[in-house]
PDB file of C-alpha atoms and ligand atoms in Angstrom:
ATOM      1  CA  MET E 839     184.208  37.033  89.002  1.00  0.00           C
ATOM      2  CA  MET E 840     186.252  35.500  86.641  1.00  0.00           C
ATOM      3  CA  VAL E 841     184.701  33.005  84.219  1.00  0.00           C
ATOM      4  CA  GLY E 842     187.478  30.360  83.123  1.00  0.00           C
ATOM      5  CA  LYS E 843     190.691  32.237  82.765  1.00  0.00           C
ATOM      6  CA  GLU E 844     189.152  35.244  81.399  1.00  0.00           C
ATOM      7  CA  LYS E 845     189.238  38.322  82.857  1.00  0.00           C
ATOM      8  CA  ALA E 846     186.216  39.705  84.757  1.00  0.00           C
ATOM      9  CA  LYS E 847     185.277  42.770  83.603  1.00  0.00           C
ATOM     10  CA  ALA E 848     184.574  46.342  85.026  1.00  0.00           C
ATOM     11  CA  VAL E 849     182.571  49.366  83.719  1.00  0.00           C
ATOM     12  CA  ILE E 850     183.504  52.775  85.067  1.00  0.00           C
ATOM     13  CA  VAL E 851     181.362  55.827  84.420  1.00  0.00           C
ATOM     14  CA  GLY E 852     183.287  58.903  85.378  1.00  0.00           C
ATOM     15  CA  GLY E 853     186.830  60.271  85.270  1.00  0.00           C
ATOM     16  CA  SER E 854     187.826  62.645  87.555  1.00  0.00           C
ATOM     17  CA  ILE E 855     189.743  61.718  91.061  1.00  0.00           C
ATOM     18  CA  ALA E 856     187.411  58.281  92.167  1.00  0.00           C
ATOM     19  CA  GLY E 857     187.199  56.710  88.657  1.00  0.00           C
ATOM     20  CA  ILE E 858     190.333  57.100  87.544  1.00  0.00           C
ATOM     21  CA  SER E 859     191.387  56.032  91.550  1.00  0.00           C
ATOM     22  CA  THR E 860     188.936  53.253  90.278  1.00  0.00           C
ATOM     23  CA  ALA E 861     190.476  51.646  87.446  1.00  0.00           C
ATOM     24  CA  HIS E 862     194.085  51.654  89.011  1.00  0.00           C
ATOM     25  CA  ALA E 863     192.551  49.680  91.816  1.00  0.00           C
ATOM     26  CA  LEU E 864     191.018  46.749  89.682  1.00  0.00           C
ATOM     27  CA  ILE E 865     193.716  46.753  87.202  1.00  0.00           C
ATOM     28  CA  SER E 866     195.882  45.694  90.201  1.00  0.00           C
ATOM     29  CA  ALA E 867     193.495  43.575  90.947  1.00  0.00           C
ATOM     30  CA  GLY E 868     193.788  41.756  87.543  1.00  0.00           C
ATOM     31  CA  TRP E 869     190.569  43.064  86.072  1.00  0.00           C
ATOM     32  CA  ASP E 870     189.785  44.281  82.666  1.00  0.00           C
ATOM     33  CA  VAL E 871     188.740  48.157  82.870  1.00  0.00           C
ATOM     34  CA  VAL E 872     186.902  50.574  80.693  1.00  0.00           C
ATOM     35  CA  LEU E 873     185.863  53.873  82.267  1.00  0.00           C
ATOM     36  CA  ILE E 874     183.223  55.759  80.274  1.00  0.00           C
ATOM     37  CA  GLU E 875     184.290  60.161  80.318  1.00  0.00           C
ATOM     38  CA  LYS E 876     181.831  62.475  79.244  1.00  0.00           C
ATOM     39  CA  THR E 877     184.049  65.009  78.530  1.00  0.00           C
ATOM     40  CA  SER E 878     185.502  64.354  74.983  1.00  0.00           C
ATOM     41  CA  ALA E 879     189.405  64.540  75.997  1.00  0.00           C
ATOM     42  CA  PRO E 880     191.693  64.306  78.867  1.00  0.00           C
ATOM     43  CA  PRO E 881     192.393  67.663  80.615  1.00  0.00           C
ATOM     44  CA  THR E 882     195.380  69.053  79.566  1.00  0.00           C
ATOM     45  CA  GLY E 883     197.283  71.763  81.280  1.00  0.00           C
ATOM     46  CA  SER E 884     194.394  72.950  83.058  1.00  0.00           C
ATOM     47  CA  PRO E 885     194.503  76.424  84.827  1.00  0.00           C
ATOM     48  CA  THR E 886     191.246  75.768  86.756  1.00  0.00           C
ATOM     49  CA  GLY E 887     190.943  73.242  89.743  1.00  0.00           C
ATOM     50  CA  ALA E 888     190.183  72.473  92.991  1.00  0.00           C
ATOM     51  CA  GLY E 889     192.907  71.406  95.955  1.00  0.00           C
ATOM     52  CA  LEU E 890     193.176  67.904  97.481  1.00  0.00           C
ATOM     53  CA  GLY E 891     194.308  66.535 100.861  1.00  0.00           C
ATOM     54  CA  LEU E 892     195.747  63.376 100.966  1.00  0.00           C
ATOM     55  CA  ASP E 893     195.702  61.056 103.828  1.00  0.00           C
ATOM     56  CA  PRO E 894     198.810  59.184 104.642  1.00  0.00           C
ATOM     57  CA  LEU E 895     196.577  55.729 103.301  1.00  0.00           C
ATOM     58  CA  SER E 896     195.611  57.640 100.378  1.00  0.00           C
ATOM     59  CA  GLN E 897     199.653  58.471  99.821  1.00  0.00           C
ATOM     60  CA  GLN E 898     201.005  54.894 100.102  1.00  0.00           C
ATOM     61  CA  ILE E 899     198.466  53.924  97.947  1.00  0.00           C
ATOM     62  CA  ILE E 900     198.436  56.681  95.197  1.00  0.00           C
ATOM     63  CA  GLN E 901     202.482  55.792  95.707  1.00  0.00           C
ATOM     64  CA  SER E 902     201.609  51.880  94.643  1.00  0.00           C
ATOM     65  CA  TRP E 903     199.835  52.649  91.074  1.00  0.00           C
ATOM     66  CA  LEU E 904     202.769  55.251  90.003  1.00  0.00           C
ATOM     67  CA  PRO E 905     205.482  54.277  87.719  1.00  0.00           C
ATOM     68  CA  LEU E 906     207.949  55.488  90.599  1.00  0.00           C
ATOM     69  CA  PRO E 907     206.584  56.098  93.989  1.00  0.00           C
ATOM     70  CA  HIS E 908     208.165  60.163  94.225  1.00  0.00           C
ATOM     71  CA  PHE E 909     206.298  61.316  91.284  1.00  0.00           C
ATOM     72  CA  LEU E 910     203.851  61.761  94.390  1.00  0.00           C
ATOM     73  CA  HIS E 911     205.479  63.896  96.087  1.00  0.00           C
ATOM     74  CA  ASN E 912     207.615  65.977  93.208  1.00  0.00           C
ATOM     75  CA  THR E 913     203.864  67.053  92.479  1.00  0.00           C
ATOM     76  CA  THR E 914     202.115  67.920  95.582  1.00  0.00           C
ATOM     77  CA  LEU E 915     203.301  70.344  98.903  1.00  0.00           C
ATOM     78  CA  PRO E 916     203.061  69.213 103.198  1.00  0.00           C
ATOM     79  CA  LEU E 917     200.638  69.465 104.689  1.00  0.00           C
ATOM     80  CA  THR E 918     202.569  69.415 108.147  1.00  0.00           C
ATOM     81  CA  ILE E 919     199.885  71.102 110.534  1.00  0.00           C
ATOM     82  CA  ASP E 920     196.039  70.885 110.609  1.00  0.00           C
ATOM     83  CA  GLN E 921     195.304  74.239 112.534  1.00  0.00           C
ATOM     84  CA  ASN E 922     191.526  75.234 113.216  1.00  0.00           C
ATOM     85  CA  GLN E 923     191.215  78.505 114.251  1.00  0.00           C
ATOM     86  CA  ALA E 924     188.453  81.730 115.122  1.00  0.00           C
ATOM     87  CA  THR E 925     188.407  84.961 113.793  1.00  0.00           C
ATOM     88  CA  ASP E 926     186.863  87.606 115.062  1.00  0.00           C
ATOM     89  CA  SER E 927     186.292  89.481 111.401  1.00  0.00           C
ATOM     90  CA  GLU E 928     185.543  92.901 113.147  1.00  0.00           C
ATOM     91  CA  LYS E 929     188.927  93.102 115.794  1.00  0.00           C
ATOM     92  CA  LYS E 930     190.910  91.190 113.179  1.00  0.00           C
ATOM     93  CA  ILE E 931     192.278  88.777 115.849  1.00  0.00           C
ATOM     94  CA  SER E 932     192.728  85.064 115.239  1.00  0.00           C
ATOM     95  CA  LYS E 933     192.865  82.490 117.955  1.00  0.00           C
ATOM     96  CA  THR E 934     194.334  79.022 117.973  1.00  0.00           C
ATOM     97  CA  LEU E 935     191.129  76.060 118.749  1.00  0.00           C
ATOM     98  CA  THR E 936     193.253  72.911 117.957  1.00  0.00           C
ATOM     99  CA  ARG E 937     196.636  72.200 116.498  1.00  0.00           C
ATOM    100  CA  ASP E 938     197.968  68.759 115.102  1.00  0.00           C
ATOM    101  CA  GLU E 939     201.643  68.886 114.045  1.00  0.00           C
ATOM    102  CA  CYS E 940     201.724  65.307 112.853  1.00  0.00           C
ATOM    103  CA  PHE E 941     199.002  65.683 110.367  1.00  0.00           C
ATOM    104  CA  ASN E 942     201.094  64.132 107.966  1.00  0.00           C
ATOM    105  CA  PHE E 943     198.304  65.137 104.598  1.00  0.00           C
ATOM    106  CA  ARG E 944     200.007  66.683 101.635  1.00  0.00           C
ATOM    107  CA  ALA E 945     198.268  69.158  99.200  1.00  0.00           C
ATOM    108  CA  ALA E 946     197.633  68.252  95.291  1.00  0.00           C
ATOM    109  CA  TYR E 947     196.580  69.984  92.881  1.00  0.00           C
ATOM    110  CA  TRP E 948     193.640  68.624  90.862  1.00  0.00           C
ATOM    111  CA  ALA E 949     194.600  69.010  87.005  1.00  0.00           C
ATOM    112  CA  ASP E 950     198.402  67.404  88.537  1.00  0.00           C
ATOM    113  CA  LEU E 951     197.302  64.408  90.224  1.00  0.00           C
ATOM    114  CA  HIS E 952     194.561  63.538  87.537  1.00  0.00           C
ATOM    115  CA  GLY E 953     197.650  63.948  85.529  1.00  0.00           C
ATOM    116  CA  LEU E 954     199.817  61.548  87.341  1.00  0.00           C
ATOM    117  CA  LEU E 955     197.282  58.997  87.459  1.00  0.00           C
ATOM    118  CA  TYR E 956     196.038  59.073  84.644  1.00  0.00           C
ATOM    119  CA  ASN E 957     199.363  58.412  82.794  1.00  0.00           C
ATOM    120  CA  ALA E 958     200.189  56.048  84.738  1.00  0.00           C
ATOM    121  CA  LEU E 959     197.181  53.813  82.756  1.00  0.00           C
ATOM    122  CA  PRO E 960     196.570  52.764  79.054  1.00  0.00           C
ATOM    123  CA  PRO E 961     194.933  54.762  76.964  1.00  0.00           C
ATOM    124  CA  SER E 962     193.207  52.057  76.018  1.00  0.00           C
ATOM    125  CA  VAL E 963     191.210  51.841  79.125  1.00  0.00           C
ATOM    126  CA  PHE E 964     188.951  55.306  78.420  1.00  0.00           C
ATOM    127  CA  LEU E 965     186.737  56.179  76.122  1.00  0.00           C
ATOM    128  CA  TRP E 966     186.513  60.488  76.230  1.00  0.00           C
ATOM    129  CA  GLY E 967     183.479  61.825  75.006  1.00  0.00           C
ATOM    130  CA  HIS E 968     180.833  58.603  75.961  1.00  0.00           C
ATOM    131  CA  LEU E 969     177.718  59.778  78.110  1.00  0.00           C
ATOM    132  CA  PHE E 970     176.662  57.049  80.555  1.00  0.00           C
ATOM    133  CA  LEU E 971     172.822  57.043  79.910  1.00  0.00           C
ATOM    134  CA  SER E 972     171.497  53.790  81.052  1.00  0.00           C
ATOM    135  CA  PHE E 973     171.978  50.306  82.437  1.00  0.00           C
ATOM    136  CA  HIS E 974     170.678  46.877  83.243  1.00  0.00           C
ATOM    137  CA  VAL E 975     171.659  43.482  85.279  1.00  0.00           C
ATOM    138  CA  VAL E 976     171.228  40.609  83.157  1.00  0.00           C
ATOM    139  CA  ASP E 977     169.800  38.112  85.926  1.00  0.00           C
ATOM    140  CA  PHE E 978     170.786  34.850  85.162  1.00  0.00           C
ATOM    141  CA  LYS E 979     174.191  35.492  83.780  1.00  0.00           C
ATOM    142  CA  GLY E 980     174.849  38.150  86.591  1.00  0.00           C
ATOM    143  CA  SER E 981     176.724  40.884  84.312  1.00  0.00           C
ATOM    144  CA  ILE E 982     175.756  44.384  83.206  1.00  0.00           C
ATOM    145  CA  THR E 983     174.778  46.105  80.109  1.00  0.00           C
ATOM    146  CA  THR E 984     175.179  49.573  79.966  1.00  0.00           C
ATOM    147  CA  LYS E 985     173.589  52.219  76.899  1.00  0.00           C
ATOM    148  CA  VAL E 986     176.379  55.048  76.051  1.00  0.00           C
ATOM    149  CA  LYS E 987     176.118  57.766  73.712  1.00  0.00           C
ATOM    150  CA  VAL E 988     179.100  58.399  71.875  1.00  0.00           C
ATOM    151  CA  LEU E 989     178.898  62.024  71.813  1.00  0.00           C
ATOM    152  CA  LYS E 990     180.460  63.043  68.290  1.00  0.00           C
ATOM    153  CA  THR E 991     177.871  60.591  66.382  1.00  0.00           C
ATOM    154  CA  GLY E 992     174.842  60.469  68.240  1.00  0.00           C
ATOM    155  CA  GLU E 993     175.427  56.786  68.464  1.00  0.00           C
ATOM    156  CA  VAL E 994     174.588  54.888  71.375  1.00  0.00           C
ATOM    157  CA  ILE E 995     176.365  51.742  72.070  1.00  0.00           C
ATOM    158  CA  ASN E 996     175.765  49.157  74.635  1.00  0.00           C
ATOM    159  CA  ILE E 997     178.920  47.852  76.851  1.00  0.00           C
ATOM    160  CA  VAL E 998     178.558  44.732  78.767  1.00  0.00           C
ATOM    161  CA  GLY E 999     180.787  43.812  81.758  1.00  0.00           C
ATOM    162  CA  ASP E1000     180.635  41.620  85.268  1.00  0.00           C
ATOM    163  CA  LEU E1001     180.363  44.881  87.559  1.00  0.00           C
ATOM    164  CA  LEU E1002     179.529  49.072  86.953  1.00  0.00           C
ATOM    165  CA  VAL E1003     181.238  51.384  89.171  1.00  0.00           C
ATOM    166  CA  ALA E1004     179.479  55.059  89.524  1.00  0.00           C
ATOM    167  CA  ALA E1005     181.664  57.505  90.023  1.00  0.00           C
ATOM    168  CA  ASP E1006     180.012  59.855  88.313  1.00  0.00           C
ATOM    169  CA  GLY E1007     180.074  62.638  91.034  1.00  0.00           C
ATOM    170  CA  CYS E1008     177.501  63.232  93.493  1.00  0.00           C
ATOM    171  CA  LEU E1009     174.459  63.805  90.708  1.00  0.00           C
ATOM    172  CA  SER E1010     175.795  59.989  89.467  1.00  0.00           C
ATOM    173  CA  SER E1011     172.668  59.282  86.737  1.00  0.00           C
ATOM    174  CA  VAL E1012     173.870  55.021  88.032  1.00  0.00           C
ATOM    175  CA  ARG E1013     172.871  56.068  91.337  1.00  0.00           C
ATOM    176  CA  GLN E1014     169.255  58.018  90.401  1.00  0.00           C
ATOM    177  CA  LYS E1015     168.487  55.074  88.599  1.00  0.00           C
ATOM    178  CA  TYR E1016     169.649  52.544  91.094  1.00  0.00           C
ATOM    179  CA  LEU E1017     168.442  54.759  94.302  1.00  0.00           C
ATOM    180  CA  PRO E1018     165.585  56.657  92.687  1.00  0.00           C
ATOM    181  CA  ASP E1019     164.172  56.711  96.070  1.00  0.00           C
ATOM    182  CA  PHE E1020     167.648  58.975  97.481  1.00  0.00           C
ATOM    183  CA  LYS E1021     167.837  61.928  98.300  1.00  0.00           C
ATOM    184  CA  LEU E1022     170.865  64.294  98.855  1.00  0.00           C
ATOM    185  CA  ARG E1023     169.973  66.572 101.840  1.00  0.00           C
ATOM    186  CA  TYR E1024     171.579  69.927 102.290  1.00  0.00           C
ATOM    187  CA  SER E1025     174.817  70.768 104.579  1.00  0.00           C
ATOM    188  CA  GLY E1026     173.303  73.931 105.517  1.00  0.00           C
ATOM    189  CA  TYR E1027     175.781  76.127 103.827  1.00  0.00           C
ATOM    190  CA  CYS E1028     176.555  77.233 100.507  1.00  0.00           C
ATOM    191  CA  ALA E1029     180.989  76.757  99.155  1.00  0.00           C
ATOM    192  CA  TRP E1030     182.561  78.322  96.564  1.00  0.00           C
ATOM    193  CA  ARG E1031     186.024  77.336  96.025  1.00  0.00           C
ATOM    194  CA  GLY E1032     188.837  77.977  93.553  1.00  0.00           C
ATOM    195  CA  VAL E1033     192.564  78.036  92.659  1.00  0.00           C
ATOM    196  CA  LEU E1034     194.717  81.436  93.001  1.00  0.00           C
ATOM    197  CA  ASP E1035     197.907  81.737  91.192  1.00  0.00           C
ATOM    198  CA  PHE E1036     199.852  84.313  92.183  1.00  0.00           C
ATOM    199  CA  SER E1037     202.791  83.672  91.169  1.00  0.00           C
ATOM    200  CA  LYS E1038     202.482  86.977  88.807  1.00  0.00           C
ATOM    201  CA  ILE E1039     201.721  88.944  91.945  1.00  0.00           C
ATOM    202  CA  GLU E1040     203.903  87.191  94.581  1.00  0.00           C
ATOM    203  CA  ASP E1041     204.587  90.395  96.474  1.00  0.00           C
ATOM    204  CA  SER E1042     201.402  92.291  96.229  1.00  0.00           C
ATOM    205  CA  ASP E1043     199.370  93.690  99.071  1.00  0.00           C
ATOM    206  CA  THR E1044     196.410  90.783  98.623  1.00  0.00           C
ATOM    207  CA  ILE E1045     199.442  88.150  98.825  1.00  0.00           C
ATOM    208  CA  THR E1046     201.423  89.763 101.424  1.00  0.00           C
ATOM    209  CA  GLY E1047     198.948  90.051 103.651  1.00  0.00           C
ATOM    210  CA  ILE E1048     197.744  85.966 102.937  1.00  0.00           C
ATOM    211  CA  ARG E1049     200.951  85.023 104.005  1.00  0.00           C
ATOM    212  CA  LYS E1050     200.949  87.793 107.321  1.00  0.00           C
ATOM    213  CA  ALA E1051     197.476  86.348 108.079  1.00  0.00           C
ATOM    214  CA  TYR E1052     198.277  82.408 107.730  1.00  0.00           C
ATOM    215  CA  PRO E1053     201.971  83.054 108.409  1.00  0.00           C
ATOM    216  CA  GLU E1054     202.303  78.936 107.673  1.00  0.00           C
ATOM    217  CA  LEU E1055     200.649  78.286 104.660  1.00  0.00           C
ATOM    218  CA  GLY E1056     203.501  75.578 102.830  1.00  0.00           C
ATOM    219  CA  LYS E1057     202.979  73.705 105.193  1.00  0.00           C
ATOM    220  CA  CYS E1058     199.469  74.169 107.166  1.00  0.00           C
ATOM    221  CA  LEU E1059     195.896  73.071 106.508  1.00  0.00           C
ATOM    222  CA  TYR E1060     193.804  76.289 107.861  1.00  0.00           C
ATOM    223  CA  PHE E1061     190.112  76.047 108.723  1.00  0.00           C
ATOM    224  CA  ASP E1062     188.934  79.536 110.159  1.00  0.00           C
ATOM    225  CA  LEU E1063     185.593  79.755 111.709  1.00  0.00           C
ATOM    226  CA  GLY E1064     184.119  83.202 111.748  1.00  0.00           C
ATOM    227  CA  SER E1065     180.252  84.008 113.030  1.00  0.00           C
ATOM    228  CA  GLY E1066     178.133  82.203 110.113  1.00  0.00           C
ATOM    229  CA  THR E1067     181.333  81.505 108.467  1.00  0.00           C
ATOM    230  CA  HIS E1068     184.477  79.692 108.312  1.00  0.00           C
ATOM    231  CA  ALA E1069     186.825  78.927 104.706  1.00  0.00           C
ATOM    232  CA  VAL E1070     190.202  77.034 104.000  1.00  0.00           C
ATOM    233  CA  PHE E1071     193.308  77.295 102.948  1.00  0.00           C
ATOM    234  CA  TYR E1072     196.441  75.686 102.091  1.00  0.00           C
ATOM    235  CA  GLU E1073     199.139  76.370  99.768  1.00  0.00           C
ATOM    236  CA  LEU E1074     199.683  73.874  96.606  1.00  0.00           C
ATOM    237  CA  LEU E1075     202.851  73.537  94.501  1.00  0.00           C
ATOM    238  CA  ASN E1076     204.021  76.059  91.522  1.00  0.00           C
ATOM    239  CA  LYS E1077     202.620  79.286  93.577  1.00  0.00           C
ATOM    240  CA  LYS E1078     199.027  78.140  93.577  1.00  0.00           C
ATOM    241  CA  LEU E1079     196.542  79.177  96.933  1.00  0.00           C
ATOM    242  CA  ASN E1080     194.319  76.530  97.360  1.00  0.00           C
ATOM    243  CA  TRP E1081     190.735  78.355  99.095  1.00  0.00           C
ATOM    244  CA  ILE E1082     187.470  77.416  99.685  1.00  0.00           C
ATOM    245  CA  TRP E1083     184.509  80.012 101.679  1.00  0.00           C
ATOM    246  CA  TYR E1084     181.389  78.537 102.772  1.00  0.00           C
ATOM    247  CA  VAL E1085     178.431  80.233 104.152  1.00  0.00           C
ATOM    248  CA  ASN E1086     175.797  79.184 106.352  1.00  0.00           C
ATOM    249  CA  GLN E1087     172.341  79.868 104.738  1.00  0.00           C
ATOM    250  CA  PRO E1088     169.031  78.495 103.985  1.00  0.00           C
ATOM    251  CA  GLU E1089     168.770  75.626 101.107  1.00  0.00           C
ATOM    252  CA  PRO E1090     168.891  77.838  98.125  1.00  0.00           C
ATOM    253  CA  GLN E1091     166.389  76.852  95.288  1.00  0.00           C
ATOM    254  CA  VAL E1092     168.527  75.759  92.239  1.00  0.00           C
ATOM    255  CA  LYS E1093     166.388  74.443  88.950  1.00  0.00           C
ATOM    256  CA  ASN E1094     166.487  70.880  88.364  1.00  0.00           C
ATOM    257  CA  PHE E1095     169.856  70.647  90.189  1.00  0.00           C
ATOM    258  CA  PHE E1096     169.023  67.536  92.517  1.00  0.00           C
ATOM    259  CA  SER E1097     167.555  65.666  89.673  1.00  0.00           C
ATOM    260  CA  GLY E1098     170.555  65.610  87.913  1.00  0.00           C
ATOM    261  CA  LYS E1099     170.047  67.792  85.169  1.00  0.00           C
ATOM    262  CA  LEU E1100     172.415  70.318  85.844  1.00  0.00           C
ATOM    263  CA  CYS E1101     175.085  67.483  85.764  1.00  0.00           C
ATOM    264  CA  ASP E1102     173.966  66.236  82.944  1.00  0.00           C
ATOM    265  CA  ASP E1103     173.855  68.852  80.683  1.00  0.00           C
ATOM    266  CA  GLU E1104     177.482  70.593  81.586  1.00  0.00           C
ATOM    267  CA  SER E1105     179.651  69.350  79.070  1.00  0.00           C
ATOM    268  CA  LYS E1106     182.971  70.864  81.178  1.00  0.00           C
ATOM    269  CA  TRP E1107     184.712  69.843  84.217  1.00  0.00           C
ATOM    270  CA  ARG E1108     183.178  70.428  86.949  1.00  0.00           C
ATOM    271  CA  HIS E1109     186.635  71.533  88.855  1.00  0.00           C
ATOM    272  CA  ASP E1110     186.557  75.493  88.077  1.00  0.00           C
TER     273      ASP E1110
HETATM  274  C1  LIG P 706     182.566  74.128  96.933  1.00  0.00           C
HETATM  275  C2  LIG P 706     183.296  72.498  97.571  1.00  0.00           C
HETATM  276  C3  LIG P 706     184.525  72.180  97.764  1.00  0.00           C
HETATM  277  C4  LIG P 706     185.374  70.953  97.906  1.00  0.00           C
HETATM  278  N1  LIG P 706     186.280  70.823  98.692  1.00  0.00           N
HETATM  279  C5  LIG P 706     187.235  69.461  98.500  1.00  0.00           C
HETATM  280  C6  LIG P 706     188.088  69.412  99.223  1.00  0.00           C
HETATM  281  O1  LIG P 706     188.829  70.723  99.443  1.00  0.00           O
HETATM  282  N2  LIG P 706     188.569  68.171  99.073  1.00  0.00           N
HETATM  283  C7  LIG P 706     188.442  67.293  98.630  1.00  0.00           C
HETATM  284  O2  LIG P 706     189.223  66.323  98.554  1.00  0.00           O
HETATM  285  N3  LIG P 706     187.063  67.691  98.109  1.00  0.00           N
HETATM  286  C8  LIG P 706     186.511  68.376  98.172  1.00  0.00           C
HETATM  287  N4  LIG P 706     184.827  68.360  97.430  1.00  0.00           N
HETATM  288  C9  LIG P 706     184.400  67.230  96.707  1.00  0.00           C
HETATM  289  C10 LIG P 706     185.061  67.187  95.402  1.00  0.00           C
HETATM  290  O3  LIG P 706     184.937  68.179  94.746  1.00  0.00           O
HETATM  291  C11 LIG P 706     184.741  65.790  95.308  1.00  0.00           C
HETATM  292  O4  LIG P 706     184.949  64.550  96.458  1.00  0.00           O
HETATM  293  C12 LIG P 706     185.381  65.157  94.187  1.00  0.00           C
HETATM  294  O5  LIG P 706     184.935  66.090  92.938  1.00  0.00           O
HETATM  295  C13 LIG P 706     184.539  64.406  93.892  1.00  0.00           C
HETATM  296  O6  LIG P 706     184.869  63.355  92.729  1.00  0.00           O
HETATM  297  P1  LIG P 706     184.819  62.434  92.044  1.00  0.00           P
HETATM  298  O7  LIG P 706     185.568  61.623  90.859  1.00  0.00           O
HETATM  299  O8  LIG P 706     183.742  61.544  92.870  1.00  0.00           O
HETATM  300  O9  LIG P 706     183.396  63.071  91.282  1.00  0.00           O
HETATM  301  P2  LIG P 706     184.089  64.540  90.069  1.00  0.00           P
HETATM  302  O10 LIG P 706     184.681  64.350  90.062  1.00  0.00           O
HETATM  303  O11 LIG P 706     182.484  65.058  90.281  1.00  0.00           O
HETATM  304  O12 LIG P 706     183.352  63.664  88.604  1.00  0.00           O
HETATM  305  C14 LIG P 706     182.768  62.932  88.427  1.00  0.00           C
HETATM  306  C15 LIG P 706     182.797  62.808  86.583  1.00  0.00           C
HETATM  307  O13 LIG P 706     181.352  61.825  86.278  1.00  0.00           O
HETATM  308  C16 LIG P 706     181.633  62.056  85.009  1.00  0.00           C
HETATM  309  N5  LIG P 706     180.207  61.801  84.570  1.00  0.00           N
HETATM  310  C17 LIG P 706     179.143  62.514  85.642  1.00  0.00           C
HETATM  311  N6  LIG P 706     178.028  61.763  84.408  1.00  0.00           N
HETATM  312  C18 LIG P 706     178.293  61.353  83.092  1.00  0.00           C
HETATM  313  C19 LIG P 706     177.823  60.466  82.630  1.00  0.00           C
HETATM  314  N7  LIG P 706     176.134  60.918  82.496  1.00  0.00           N
HETATM  315  N8  LIG P 706     178.422  60.174  81.601  1.00  0.00           N
HETATM  316  C20 LIG P 706     179.767  59.722  81.380  1.00  0.00           C
HETATM  317  N9  LIG P 706     180.255  60.844  82.797  1.00  0.00           N
HETATM  318  C21 LIG P 706     179.724  60.831  83.247  1.00  0.00           C
HETATM  319  C22 LIG P 706     181.864  63.844  84.885  1.00  0.00           C
HETATM  320  O14 LIG P 706     182.348  64.485  83.417  1.00  0.00           O
HETATM  321  C23 LIG P 706     182.848  63.756  85.908  1.00  0.00           C
HETATM  322  O15 LIG P 706     184.581  63.838  85.420  1.00  0.00           O
HETATM  323  C24 LIG P 706     184.423  69.941  97.501  1.00  0.00           C
HETATM  324  C25 LIG P 706     183.696  70.041  96.952  1.00  0.00           C
HETATM  325  C26 LIG P 706     182.625  71.307  96.648  1.00  0.00           C
HETATM  326  C27 LIG P 706     181.252  71.385  96.188  1.00  0.00           C
END
């Protein structure tokens, strides 16, 4: 809401892909934005991170936020094909189930995409090393007040805005406060993921074997189903391989996980 000629102000909690994208969208729409992130500084040259598949609409939107639209193409690889296959790991035979040759996604490395979006925003938007604690709505004004801890000094400050955006991840503490009865649902599998930098082992048996099993890496997203398991592979720019491995299993009992305490205690980026 605009008050007189003043810009409305949004407070965004979380400086990962969702938070930083929301900051772009709101600034483009004429909002003032302040983004609160508990990590002490912007990630630079991060060796860790996940792969992200960007659909055509996401590419178009991200390009509109960048100083030059081709920056996105220069930082990503094409994912022209989407192939679902079933693999019999004992017989080592794969059978194609579905194949979409007009997939038109692009494969981004989290750290590259984050850097691209971050560098296209004014640094004054970000409050690094600030931990969101709580919020309340000031009814008669329709505004919100957030309580935020400055981690370096321990000081607790109030930040007032017209809109609160919860971009603080799947264990969102904003959601826990706003929807305390909402319970996360277990998906039926556990997953591991990572990004392998193979620049120094390009001719190794491992990489040769992977390329043989997945010959269209570099333009194809492979979704490989096995018995009680499935895996996703695609290549990223600069000789990196994104992998995710899922194993069907009963819900593990991880202490405090769904209460969000695990998330709050973390001081590093979750993308490793
Ligand atoms: C195994 C696995 C595989 C996945 N594979 C893919 C994939 O292939 N492609 C894909 O698109 N997605 C994938 N995802 C999902 C992806 O990781 C998430 O969708 C993505 O990270 C969500 O981004 P986000 O910005 O919403 O949240 P996050 O990346 O979780 O960021 C939340 C941010 O909020 C900050 N924060 C949290 N609490 C506070 C607080 N109290 N105060 C201040 N800051 C706070 C955190 O430090 C963090 O920076 C996968 C997830 C998992 C677990």
